[in-house]
Structures are given as structure tokens and as C-alpha cells.
mmCIF file of C-alpha atoms in Angstrom:
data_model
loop_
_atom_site.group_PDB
_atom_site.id
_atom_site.type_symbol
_atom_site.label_atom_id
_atom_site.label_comp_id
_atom_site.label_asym_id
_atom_site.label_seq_id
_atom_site.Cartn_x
_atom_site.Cartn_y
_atom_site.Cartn_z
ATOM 1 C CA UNK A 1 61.614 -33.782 14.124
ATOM 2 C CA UNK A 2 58.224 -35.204 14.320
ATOM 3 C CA UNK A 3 55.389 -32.932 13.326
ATOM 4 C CA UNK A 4 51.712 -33.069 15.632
ATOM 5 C CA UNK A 5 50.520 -34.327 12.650
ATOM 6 C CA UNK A 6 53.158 -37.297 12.743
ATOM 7 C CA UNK A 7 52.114 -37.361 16.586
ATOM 8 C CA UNK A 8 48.876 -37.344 15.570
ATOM 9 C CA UNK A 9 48.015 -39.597 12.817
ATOM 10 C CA UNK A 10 49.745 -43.430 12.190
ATOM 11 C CA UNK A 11 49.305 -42.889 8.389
ATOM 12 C CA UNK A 12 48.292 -46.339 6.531
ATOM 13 C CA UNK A 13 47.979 -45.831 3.232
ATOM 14 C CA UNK A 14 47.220 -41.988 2.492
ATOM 15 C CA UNK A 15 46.032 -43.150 -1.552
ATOM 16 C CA UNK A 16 46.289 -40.708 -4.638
ATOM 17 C CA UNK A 17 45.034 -37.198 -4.943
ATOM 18 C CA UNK A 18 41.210 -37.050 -5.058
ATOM 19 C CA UNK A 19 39.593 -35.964 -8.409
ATOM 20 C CA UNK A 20 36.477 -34.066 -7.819
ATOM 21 C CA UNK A 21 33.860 -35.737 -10.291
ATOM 22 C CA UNK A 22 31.279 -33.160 -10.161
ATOM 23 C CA UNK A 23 33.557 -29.874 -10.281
ATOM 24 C CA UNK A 24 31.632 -26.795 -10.587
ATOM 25 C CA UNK A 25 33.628 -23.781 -11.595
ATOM 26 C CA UNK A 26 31.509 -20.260 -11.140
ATOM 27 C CA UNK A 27 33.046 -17.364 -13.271
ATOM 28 C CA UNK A 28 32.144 -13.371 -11.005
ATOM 29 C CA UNK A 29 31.718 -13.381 -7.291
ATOM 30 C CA UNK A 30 29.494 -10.736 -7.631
ATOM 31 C CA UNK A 31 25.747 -10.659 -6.192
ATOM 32 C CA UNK A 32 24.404 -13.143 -8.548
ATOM 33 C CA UNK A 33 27.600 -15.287 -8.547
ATOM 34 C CA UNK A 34 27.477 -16.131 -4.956
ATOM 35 C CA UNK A 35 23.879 -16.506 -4.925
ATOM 36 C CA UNK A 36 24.346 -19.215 -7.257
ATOM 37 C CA UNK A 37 27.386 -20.482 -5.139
ATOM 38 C CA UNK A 38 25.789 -20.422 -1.933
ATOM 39 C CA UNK A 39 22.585 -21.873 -3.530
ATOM 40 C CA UNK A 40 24.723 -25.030 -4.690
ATOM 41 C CA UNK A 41 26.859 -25.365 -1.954
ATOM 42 C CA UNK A 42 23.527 -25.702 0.239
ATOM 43 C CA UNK A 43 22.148 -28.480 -2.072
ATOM 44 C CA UNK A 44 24.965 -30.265 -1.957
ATOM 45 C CA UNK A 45 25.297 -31.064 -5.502
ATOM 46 C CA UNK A 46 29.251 -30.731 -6.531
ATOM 47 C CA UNK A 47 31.934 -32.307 -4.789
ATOM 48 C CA UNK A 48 34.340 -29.363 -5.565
ATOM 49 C CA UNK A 49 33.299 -25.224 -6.235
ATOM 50 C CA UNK A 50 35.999 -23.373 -7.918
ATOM 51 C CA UNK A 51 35.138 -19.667 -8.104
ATOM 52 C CA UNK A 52 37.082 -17.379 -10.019
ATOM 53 C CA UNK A 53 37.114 -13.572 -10.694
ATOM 54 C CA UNK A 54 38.980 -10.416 -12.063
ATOM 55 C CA UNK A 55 38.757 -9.320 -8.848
ATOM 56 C CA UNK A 56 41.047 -10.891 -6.709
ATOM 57 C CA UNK A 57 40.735 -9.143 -3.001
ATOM 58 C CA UNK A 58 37.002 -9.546 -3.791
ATOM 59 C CA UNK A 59 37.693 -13.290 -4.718
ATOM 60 C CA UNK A 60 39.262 -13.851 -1.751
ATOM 61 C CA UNK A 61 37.172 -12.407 0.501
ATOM 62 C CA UNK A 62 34.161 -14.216 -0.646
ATOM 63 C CA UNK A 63 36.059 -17.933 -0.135
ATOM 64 C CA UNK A 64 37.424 -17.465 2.724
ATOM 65 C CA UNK A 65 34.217 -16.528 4.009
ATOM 66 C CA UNK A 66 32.826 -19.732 2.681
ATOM 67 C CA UNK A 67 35.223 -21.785 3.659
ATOM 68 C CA UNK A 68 34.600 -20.497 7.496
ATOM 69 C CA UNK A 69 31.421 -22.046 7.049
ATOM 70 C CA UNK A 70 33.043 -25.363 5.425
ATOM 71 C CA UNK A 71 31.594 -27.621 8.871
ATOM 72 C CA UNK A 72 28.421 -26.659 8.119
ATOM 73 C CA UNK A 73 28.844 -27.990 4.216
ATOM 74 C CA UNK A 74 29.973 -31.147 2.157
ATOM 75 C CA UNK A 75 31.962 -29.448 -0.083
ATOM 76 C CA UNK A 76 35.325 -28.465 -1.386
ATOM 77 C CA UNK A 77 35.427 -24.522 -2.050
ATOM 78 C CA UNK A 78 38.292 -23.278 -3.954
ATOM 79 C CA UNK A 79 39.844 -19.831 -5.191
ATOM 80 C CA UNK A 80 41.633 -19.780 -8.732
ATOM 81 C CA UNK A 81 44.212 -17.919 -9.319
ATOM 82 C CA UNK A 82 43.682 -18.176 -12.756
ATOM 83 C CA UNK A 83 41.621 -20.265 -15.359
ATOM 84 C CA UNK A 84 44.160 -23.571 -14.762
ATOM 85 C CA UNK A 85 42.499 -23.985 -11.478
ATOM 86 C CA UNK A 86 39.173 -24.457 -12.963
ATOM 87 C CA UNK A 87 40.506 -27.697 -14.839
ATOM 88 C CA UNK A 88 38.142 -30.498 -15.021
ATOM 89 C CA UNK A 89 35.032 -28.716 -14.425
ATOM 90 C CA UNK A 90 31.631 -30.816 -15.708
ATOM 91 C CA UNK A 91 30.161 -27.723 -15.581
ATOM 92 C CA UNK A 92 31.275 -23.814 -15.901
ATOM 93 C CA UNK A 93 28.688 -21.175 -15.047
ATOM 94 C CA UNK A 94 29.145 -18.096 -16.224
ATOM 95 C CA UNK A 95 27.673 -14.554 -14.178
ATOM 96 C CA UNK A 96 30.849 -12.107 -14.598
ATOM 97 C CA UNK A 97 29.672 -9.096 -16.961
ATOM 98 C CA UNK A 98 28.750 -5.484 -16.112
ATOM 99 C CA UNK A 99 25.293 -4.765 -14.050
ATOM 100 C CA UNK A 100 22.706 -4.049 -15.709
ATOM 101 C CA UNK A 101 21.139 -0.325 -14.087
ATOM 102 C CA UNK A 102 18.316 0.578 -12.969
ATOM 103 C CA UNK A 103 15.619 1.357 -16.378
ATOM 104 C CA UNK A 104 18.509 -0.859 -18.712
ATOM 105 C CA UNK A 105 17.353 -2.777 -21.082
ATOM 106 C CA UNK A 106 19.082 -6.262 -21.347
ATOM 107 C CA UNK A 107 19.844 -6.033 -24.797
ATOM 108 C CA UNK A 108 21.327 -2.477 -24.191
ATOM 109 C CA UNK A 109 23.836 -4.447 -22.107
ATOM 110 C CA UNK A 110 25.453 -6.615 -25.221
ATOM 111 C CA UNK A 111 28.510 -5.345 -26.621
ATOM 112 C CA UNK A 112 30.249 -4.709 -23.220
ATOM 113 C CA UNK A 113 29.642 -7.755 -22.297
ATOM 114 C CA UNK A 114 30.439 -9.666 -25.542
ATOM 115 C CA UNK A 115 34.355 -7.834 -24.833
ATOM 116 C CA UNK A 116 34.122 -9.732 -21.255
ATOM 117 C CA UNK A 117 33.279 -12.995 -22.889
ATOM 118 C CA UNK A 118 36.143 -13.344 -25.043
ATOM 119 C CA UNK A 119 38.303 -13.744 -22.365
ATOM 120 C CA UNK A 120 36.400 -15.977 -20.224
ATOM 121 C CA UNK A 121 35.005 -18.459 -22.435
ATOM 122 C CA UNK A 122 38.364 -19.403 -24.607
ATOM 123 C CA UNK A 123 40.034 -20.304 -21.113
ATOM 124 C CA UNK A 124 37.530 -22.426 -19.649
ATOM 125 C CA UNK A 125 37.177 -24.382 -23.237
ATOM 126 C CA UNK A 126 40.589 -24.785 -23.078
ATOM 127 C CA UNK A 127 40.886 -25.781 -19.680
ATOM 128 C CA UNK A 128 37.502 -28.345 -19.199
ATOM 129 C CA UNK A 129 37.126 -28.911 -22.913
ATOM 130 C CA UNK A 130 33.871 -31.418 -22.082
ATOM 131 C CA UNK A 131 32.239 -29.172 -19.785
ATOM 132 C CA UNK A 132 28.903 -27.764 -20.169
ATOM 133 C CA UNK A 133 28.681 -23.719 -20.253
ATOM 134 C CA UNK A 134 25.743 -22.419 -18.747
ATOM 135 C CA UNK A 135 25.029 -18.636 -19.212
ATOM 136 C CA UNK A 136 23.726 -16.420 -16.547
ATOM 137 C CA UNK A 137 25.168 -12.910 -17.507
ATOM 138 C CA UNK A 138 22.605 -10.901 -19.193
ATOM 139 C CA UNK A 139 21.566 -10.244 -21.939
ATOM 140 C CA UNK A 140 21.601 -13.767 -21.505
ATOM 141 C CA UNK A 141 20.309 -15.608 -24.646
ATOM 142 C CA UNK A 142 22.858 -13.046 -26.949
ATOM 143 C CA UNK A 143 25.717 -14.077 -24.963
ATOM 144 C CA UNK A 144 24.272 -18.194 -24.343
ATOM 145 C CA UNK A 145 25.304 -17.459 -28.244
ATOM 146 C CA UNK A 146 28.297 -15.402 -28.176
ATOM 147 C CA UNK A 147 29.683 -18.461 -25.307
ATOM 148 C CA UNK A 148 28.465 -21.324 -28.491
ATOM 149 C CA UNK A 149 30.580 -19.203 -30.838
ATOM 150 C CA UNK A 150 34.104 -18.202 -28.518
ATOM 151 C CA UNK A 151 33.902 -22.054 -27.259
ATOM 152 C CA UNK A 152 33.417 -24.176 -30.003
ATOM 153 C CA UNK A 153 31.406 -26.930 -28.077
ATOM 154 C CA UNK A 154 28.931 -28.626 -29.685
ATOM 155 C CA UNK A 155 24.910 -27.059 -28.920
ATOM 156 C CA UNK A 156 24.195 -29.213 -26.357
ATOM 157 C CA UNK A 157 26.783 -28.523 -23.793
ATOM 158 C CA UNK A 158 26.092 -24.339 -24.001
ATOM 159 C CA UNK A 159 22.910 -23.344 -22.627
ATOM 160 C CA UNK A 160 21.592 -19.928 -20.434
ATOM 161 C CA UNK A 161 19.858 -20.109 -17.781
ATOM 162 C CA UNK A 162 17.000 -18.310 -20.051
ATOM 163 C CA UNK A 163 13.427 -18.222 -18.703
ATOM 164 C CA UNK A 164 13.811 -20.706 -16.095
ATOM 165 C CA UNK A 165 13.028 -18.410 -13.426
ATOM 166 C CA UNK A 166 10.341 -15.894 -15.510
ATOM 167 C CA UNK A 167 8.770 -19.240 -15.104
ATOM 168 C CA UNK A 168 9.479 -19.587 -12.026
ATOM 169 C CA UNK A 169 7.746 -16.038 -11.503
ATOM 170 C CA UNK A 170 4.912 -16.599 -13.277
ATOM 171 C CA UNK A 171 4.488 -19.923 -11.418
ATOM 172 C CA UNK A 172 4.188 -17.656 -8.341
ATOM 173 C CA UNK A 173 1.934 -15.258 -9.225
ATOM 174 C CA UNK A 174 -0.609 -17.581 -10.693
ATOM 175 C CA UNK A 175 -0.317 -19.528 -7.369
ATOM 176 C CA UNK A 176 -0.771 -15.826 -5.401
ATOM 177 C CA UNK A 177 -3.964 -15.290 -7.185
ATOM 178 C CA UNK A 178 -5.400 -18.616 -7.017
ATOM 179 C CA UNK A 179 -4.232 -19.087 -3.380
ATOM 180 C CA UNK A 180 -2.496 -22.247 -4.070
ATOM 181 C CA UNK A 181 1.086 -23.543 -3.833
ATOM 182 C CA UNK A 182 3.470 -22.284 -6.997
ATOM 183 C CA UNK A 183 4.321 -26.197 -7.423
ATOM 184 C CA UNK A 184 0.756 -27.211 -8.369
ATOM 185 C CA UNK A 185 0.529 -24.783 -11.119
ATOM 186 C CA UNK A 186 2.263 -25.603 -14.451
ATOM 187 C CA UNK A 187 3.011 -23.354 -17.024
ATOM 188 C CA UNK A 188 5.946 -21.834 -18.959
ATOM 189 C CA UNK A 189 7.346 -18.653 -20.169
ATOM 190 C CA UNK A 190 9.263 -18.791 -23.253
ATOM 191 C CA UNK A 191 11.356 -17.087 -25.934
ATOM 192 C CA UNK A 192 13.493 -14.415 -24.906
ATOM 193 C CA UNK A 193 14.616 -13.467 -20.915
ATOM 194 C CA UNK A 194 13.245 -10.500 -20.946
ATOM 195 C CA UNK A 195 10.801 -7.784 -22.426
ATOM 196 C CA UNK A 196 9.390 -9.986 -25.108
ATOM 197 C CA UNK A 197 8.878 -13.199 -23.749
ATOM 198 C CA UNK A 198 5.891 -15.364 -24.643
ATOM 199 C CA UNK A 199 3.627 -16.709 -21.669
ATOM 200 C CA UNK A 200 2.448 -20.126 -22.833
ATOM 201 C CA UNK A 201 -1.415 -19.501 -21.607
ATOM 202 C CA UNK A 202 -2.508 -22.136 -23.916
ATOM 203 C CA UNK A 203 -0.501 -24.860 -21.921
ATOM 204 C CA UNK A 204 -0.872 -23.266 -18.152
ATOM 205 C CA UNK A 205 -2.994 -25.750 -16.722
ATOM 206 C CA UNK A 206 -3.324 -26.708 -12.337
ATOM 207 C CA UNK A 207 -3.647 -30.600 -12.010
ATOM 208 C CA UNK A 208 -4.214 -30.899 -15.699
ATOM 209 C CA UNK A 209 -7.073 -28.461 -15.350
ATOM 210 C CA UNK A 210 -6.584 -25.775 -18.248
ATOM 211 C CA UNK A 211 -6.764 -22.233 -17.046
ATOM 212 C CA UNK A 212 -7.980 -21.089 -20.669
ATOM 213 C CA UNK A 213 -10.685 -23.764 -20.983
ATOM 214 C CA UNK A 214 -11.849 -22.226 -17.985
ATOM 215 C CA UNK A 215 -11.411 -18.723 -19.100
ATOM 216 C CA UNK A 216 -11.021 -18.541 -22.941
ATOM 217 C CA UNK A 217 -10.037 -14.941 -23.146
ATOM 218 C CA UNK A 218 -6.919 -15.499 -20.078
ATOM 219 C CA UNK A 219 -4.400 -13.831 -22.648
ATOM 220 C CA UNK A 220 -6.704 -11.296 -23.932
ATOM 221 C CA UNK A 221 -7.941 -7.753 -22.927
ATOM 222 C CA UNK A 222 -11.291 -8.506 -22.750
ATOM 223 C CA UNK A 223 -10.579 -10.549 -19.696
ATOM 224 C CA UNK A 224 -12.407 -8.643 -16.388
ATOM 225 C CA UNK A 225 -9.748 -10.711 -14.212
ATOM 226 C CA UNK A 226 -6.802 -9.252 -16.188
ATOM 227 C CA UNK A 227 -4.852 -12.334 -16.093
ATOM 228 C CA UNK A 228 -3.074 -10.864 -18.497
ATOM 229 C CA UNK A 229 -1.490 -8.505 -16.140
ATOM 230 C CA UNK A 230 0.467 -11.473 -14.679
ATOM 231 C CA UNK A 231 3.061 -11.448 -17.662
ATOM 232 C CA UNK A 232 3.436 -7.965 -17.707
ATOM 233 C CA UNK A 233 4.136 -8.616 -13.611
ATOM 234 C CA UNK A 234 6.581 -11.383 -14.778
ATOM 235 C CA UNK A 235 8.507 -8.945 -17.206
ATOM 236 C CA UNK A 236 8.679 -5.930 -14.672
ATOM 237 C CA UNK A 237 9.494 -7.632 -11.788
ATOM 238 C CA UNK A 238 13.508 -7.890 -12.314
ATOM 239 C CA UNK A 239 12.771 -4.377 -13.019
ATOM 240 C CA UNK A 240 10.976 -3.667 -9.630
ATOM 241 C CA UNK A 241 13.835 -5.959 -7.999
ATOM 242 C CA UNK A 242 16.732 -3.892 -9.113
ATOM 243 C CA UNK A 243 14.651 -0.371 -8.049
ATOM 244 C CA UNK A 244 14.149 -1.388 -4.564
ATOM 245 C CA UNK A 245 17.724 -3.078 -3.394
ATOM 246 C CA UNK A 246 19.934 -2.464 -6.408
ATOM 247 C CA UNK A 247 20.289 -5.806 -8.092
ATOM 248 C CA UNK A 248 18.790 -9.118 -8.548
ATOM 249 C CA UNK A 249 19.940 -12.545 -6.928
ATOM 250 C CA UNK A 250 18.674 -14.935 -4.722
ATOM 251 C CA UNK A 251 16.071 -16.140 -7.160
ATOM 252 C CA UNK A 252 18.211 -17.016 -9.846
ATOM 253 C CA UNK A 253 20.876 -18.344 -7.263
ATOM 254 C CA UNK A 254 18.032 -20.704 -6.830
ATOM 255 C CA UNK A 255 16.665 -21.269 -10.302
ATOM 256 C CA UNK A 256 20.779 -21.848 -11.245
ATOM 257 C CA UNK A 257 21.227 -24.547 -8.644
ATOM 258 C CA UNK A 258 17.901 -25.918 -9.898
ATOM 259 C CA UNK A 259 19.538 -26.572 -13.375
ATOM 260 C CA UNK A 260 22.729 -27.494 -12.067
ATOM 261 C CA UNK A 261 21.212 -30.090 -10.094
ATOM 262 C CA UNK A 262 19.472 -31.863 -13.228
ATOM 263 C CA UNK A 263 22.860 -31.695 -15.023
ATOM 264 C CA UNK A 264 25.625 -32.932 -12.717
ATOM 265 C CA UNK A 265 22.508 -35.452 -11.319
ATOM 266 C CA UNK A 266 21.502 -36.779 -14.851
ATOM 267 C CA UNK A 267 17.745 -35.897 -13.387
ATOM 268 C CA UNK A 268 16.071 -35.458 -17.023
ATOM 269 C CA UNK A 269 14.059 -32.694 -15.324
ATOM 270 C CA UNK A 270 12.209 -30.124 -17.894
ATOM 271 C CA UNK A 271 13.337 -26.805 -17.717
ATOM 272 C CA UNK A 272 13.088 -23.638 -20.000
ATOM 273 C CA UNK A 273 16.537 -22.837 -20.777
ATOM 274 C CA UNK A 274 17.904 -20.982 -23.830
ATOM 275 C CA UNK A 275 18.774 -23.424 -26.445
ATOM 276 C CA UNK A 276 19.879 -23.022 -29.950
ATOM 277 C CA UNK A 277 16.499 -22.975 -31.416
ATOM 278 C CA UNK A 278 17.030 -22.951 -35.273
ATOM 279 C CA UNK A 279 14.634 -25.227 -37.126
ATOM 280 C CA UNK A 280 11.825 -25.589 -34.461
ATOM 281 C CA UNK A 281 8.932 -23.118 -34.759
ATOM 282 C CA UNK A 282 9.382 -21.736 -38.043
ATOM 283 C CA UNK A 283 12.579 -20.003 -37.032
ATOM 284 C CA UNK A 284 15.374 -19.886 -39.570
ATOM 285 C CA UNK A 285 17.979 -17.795 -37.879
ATOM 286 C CA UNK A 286 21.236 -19.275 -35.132
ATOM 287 C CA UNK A 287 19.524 -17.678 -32.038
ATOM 288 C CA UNK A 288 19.126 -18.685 -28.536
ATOM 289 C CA UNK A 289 15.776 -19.084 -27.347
ATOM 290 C CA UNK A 290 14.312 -20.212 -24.180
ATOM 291 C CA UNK A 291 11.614 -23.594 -24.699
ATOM 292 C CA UNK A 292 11.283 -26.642 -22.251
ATOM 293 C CA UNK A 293 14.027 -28.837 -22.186
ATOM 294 C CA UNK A 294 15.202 -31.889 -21.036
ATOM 295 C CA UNK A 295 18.415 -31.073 -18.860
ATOM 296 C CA UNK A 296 20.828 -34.374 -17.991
ATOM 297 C CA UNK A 297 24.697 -35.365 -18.027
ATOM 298 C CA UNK A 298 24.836 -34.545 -21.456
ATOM 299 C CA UNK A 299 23.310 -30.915 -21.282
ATOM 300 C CA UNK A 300 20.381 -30.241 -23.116
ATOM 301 C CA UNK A 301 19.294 -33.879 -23.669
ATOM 302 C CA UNK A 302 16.168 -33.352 -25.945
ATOM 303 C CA UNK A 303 13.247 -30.433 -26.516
ATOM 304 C CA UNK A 304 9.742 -30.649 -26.126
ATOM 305 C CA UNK A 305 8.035 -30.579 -29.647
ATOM 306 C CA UNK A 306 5.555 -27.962 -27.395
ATOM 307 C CA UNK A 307 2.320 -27.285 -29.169
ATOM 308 C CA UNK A 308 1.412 -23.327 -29.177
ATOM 309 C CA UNK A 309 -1.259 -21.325 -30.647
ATOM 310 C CA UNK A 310 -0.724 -19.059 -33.716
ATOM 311 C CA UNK A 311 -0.640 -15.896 -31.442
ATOM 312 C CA UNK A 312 1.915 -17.429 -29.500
ATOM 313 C CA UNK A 313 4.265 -18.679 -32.046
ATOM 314 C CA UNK A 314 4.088 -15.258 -33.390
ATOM 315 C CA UNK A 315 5.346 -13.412 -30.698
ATOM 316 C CA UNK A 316 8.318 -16.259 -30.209
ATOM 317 C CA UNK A 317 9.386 -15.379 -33.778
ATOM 318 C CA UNK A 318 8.937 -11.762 -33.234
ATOM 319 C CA UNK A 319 11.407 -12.301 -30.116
ATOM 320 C CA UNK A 320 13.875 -14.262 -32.564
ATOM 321 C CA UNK A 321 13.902 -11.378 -35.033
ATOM 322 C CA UNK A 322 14.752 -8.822 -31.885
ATOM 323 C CA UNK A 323 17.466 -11.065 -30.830
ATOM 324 C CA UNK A 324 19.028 -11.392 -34.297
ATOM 325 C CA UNK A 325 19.111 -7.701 -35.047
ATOM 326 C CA UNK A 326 21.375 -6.820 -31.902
ATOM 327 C CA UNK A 327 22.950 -10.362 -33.054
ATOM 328 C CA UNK A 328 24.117 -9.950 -36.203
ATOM 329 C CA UNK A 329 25.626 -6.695 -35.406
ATOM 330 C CA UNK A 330 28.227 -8.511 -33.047
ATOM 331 C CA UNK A 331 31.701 -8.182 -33.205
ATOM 332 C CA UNK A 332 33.045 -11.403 -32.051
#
């Protein structure tokens, strides 16, 4: 008996089983994991999203509520029902890992998540063995590591999503105080995503214009503008976030689809991301650090040889050494 979709459709020639060639899998449908799914479905930059998650009612739930909306997008949205539906991916972001509460350090969040990890990362290496990991869970540069480690890839296909958005922040309140749009001002936070991160004052600059050559003490306390409040703004915002509604996420659901965008694109668009930084800056130890880098098909195509002042690559070395005592203490 004929179906209505024999009724329906003469078929021709129905050709083989599409492929997607710009699979995204996301790994927690938690707050930040559909912030970053919703944030890439609306850019329209994967032909397939494949979100998976220890929690399956939760799991299903959240697709089925995106695939409701599938008129409104271009994209495939998936559920797996476990890690051999993530096959194929180009690119596997990670966000599963316990919250981090109110007043928690990031770093005070490692080891718990570093037992979450080691079942998450061996599966999708196993399963998309040329994707590229990216890292959102925090502490994030400790476990951009621990994913380099459990994976086996080579360095330049595991990266964290780092201090793309503290720049991001900073960008923003620079532009507040000057009254001008956060894409005309350029600048960078680096090092570590979180309490010791290192504002690059000596490259912040607004159409090429140097803030510090117009104000030579902008990263001192001897400034009466207190520029130097801005960082500390930068560092307790997340802070402030997670106080007033409970968690953080549509900014790095943003700042995540930003960087996805350059990799499954091929854009070659600088970003601070955390990046095995051993070598560069006088740092000896294997620790993930955040500095501008070129992001393309490849991963992390290349790093800017970025010129800082003494002061500043002090403080990125100080945030190494922080990193490397929780670090070395891992049990992996």
C-alpha cells in the first residue's frame, strides 16, 4: 500500500546520505552549553549540531525545543545517545563540568572537573580523531590542558576559549568610558581566565591612537582617572554576573560562536585563546595561557610574537607559575 509520501513525492534519484562537513558537537546542555548552541545555530555556521549530555531528559528537552524552532534556522540539530553520534565532528566544544558558586574561585573548581574530563575527552578523540577541542568548562586553561593530555591531539587542534571574552569585557568598558563603540577600541587581556590576568595597556590603542601615550600612568595608581579600575571591573564582573542571576552565559555563548566561526570558516581572525604557551615569554613550564592568536581550519594557526612591557610580562609569568602549582598536582 502506497504511503502519502509515495502519493506525494515521484522520487528521481534520492542520492547517498548527506555528510555534514562542518559538524559541531557541544558536550553539557547546561546554561552555557546552549548559549553557545543557540549562539551558533543563529550564525549559521555548522551544517549539523550534535549536543550531547549525562543528562538525558535534560538533553532531550533542550533539542526538541530547538528543533521546534528548526524553520526559523539552517541547520541540522541532533541528540546523541552516546559519543558515536558525535562522529565526524570538525570541531567538539566542551562546557559539561560542575558550576562554579557564587565567591568560587576557578581554580578551586579543578579536580572535580579533571574526573569529568576523563570521560568526555577519550570518546570524542576516539570518535572525531581530527577534530579540534575547544575548552569552555572552567577552570578553563587547567582543563584546555588536562583535554591536550586525555586526547592526544597535537597543540594546535586543543585550545579554551581563554580570555576571549575578558577581552571582550574590557573592550566594553573602555568603550563605556570613552563613549565610543566597543569595536573601535583595541586591546587585549591575557594570561590566565581569571583573577590574574594581564591587561595589555601598553598595546590598547583606539584607531591606532595609544591610550598610554596619552596617559602614561593608565596602569598605574597614580592615575586620577583610575583606568586602572577597568581590569579589576573585567576580573569581577563574572563574579557580579553569577551574584545577580546565578550563572554566566550569553556572553560567552557569543564569544564561543565568535571562535567557532574563524575555525570551521578558515577566517584567520585574531583571538586570545588559551594556547600551549611554553617557550614564548620566558615561560618554561606545559601551561595553557591565553595570547592573540590566529584561529583557522587548522586551529590555532600561528601566535602573535606580541611585544609587552617588563611589568606586564611579569605578571603573565606570575599567572603561569599559579597555573602550574594547581597543575602539577593533577591526577590524570
Amino acid at each position: 500500500m502506497a504511503t502519502v509520501k509515495d502519493k506525494l513525492i515521484q522520487e528521481v534519484n534520492p542520492g547517498a546520505p548527506t555528510v555534514a562537513r562542518s559538524k559541531v558537537t557541544i558536550v553539557g546542555v547546561g546554561q552555557v552549553g546552549m548559549a553557545c548552541a543557540i549562539s551558533i545555530l543563529q550564525a549559521n555556521i555548522a551544517d549539523d549540531v550534535t549536543l550531547i549530555d549525562v543528562m538525558e531528559d535534560k538533553l532531550k528537552g533542550e533539542v526538541m525545543d530547538l528543533q521546534h524552532g528548526s524553520l526559523f534556522l539552517k541547520t541540522t540539530i541532533t541528540a546523541a545517545k552516546d559519543y558515536s553520534d558525535t562522529a565526524n565532528s570538525k570541531l567538539c566544544i566542551i562546557t559539561a563540568g560542575v558550576r562554579q558558586k557564587e565567591g568560587e574561585s576557578r581554580l578551586n573548581l579543578v579536580q572535580r572537573n579533571v574526573e569529568v574530563f576523563k570521560h568526555i575527552i577519550p570518546n570524542l578523540a576516539k570518535y572525531s580523531p581530527d577534530a579540534i577541542l575547544l575548552v569552555v568548562s572552567n577552570p578553563v586553561d587547567i582543563l584546555t590542558y588536562v583535554a591536550w593530555k586525555l586526547s592526544g591531539f597535537p597543540s594546535h587542534r586543543v585550545l579554551g576559549s581563554g580570555t576571549n571574552l575578558d577581552s571582550a569585557r574590557f573592550r566594553f568598558l573602555i568603550g563605556e568610558k570613552l563613549k565610543i563603540n566597543s569595536t573601535s577600541v583595541h586591546g587585549y587581556i591575557i594570561g590566565e581566565h581569571g583573577d590574574s590576568s594581564v591587561p595589555v595597556w601598553s598595546g590598547t590603542n583606539v584607531a591606532g591612537v595609544s591610550l598610554q601615550s596619552l596617559n602614561p600612568n593608565l596602569d598605574t595608581g597614580k592615575d586620577p582617572e583610575e583606568w586602572k579600575n577597568i581590569h579589576k571591573q573585567v576580573v569581577e564582573s563574572a563574579y557580579e554576573v553569577i551574584k545577580l542571576k546565578g550563572y554566566t552565559s550569553w556572553a560567552i555563548g557569543l564569544s564561543v560562536s565568535s571562535l567557532a566561526q574563524s575555525i570551521l570558516k578558515n577566517l584567520r581572525i585574531v583571538h586570545p585563546v588559551s594556547y600551549l604557551i611554553k617557550g614564548m615569554h620566558g615561560i618554561k613550564e606545559d601551561v595553557f595561557l591565553s595570547l592573540p592568536c590566529v584561529l583557522g581550519s587548522a586551529g590555532v594557526c600561528g601566535v602573535l610574537k606580541q611585544p609587552l612591557k617588563e611589568s606586564e610580562t611579569t605578571c603573565l609569568k606570575k599567572s603561569s607559575e599559579t597555573l602550574w602549582a594547581v597543575q602539577k598536582e593533577l591526577k590524570l
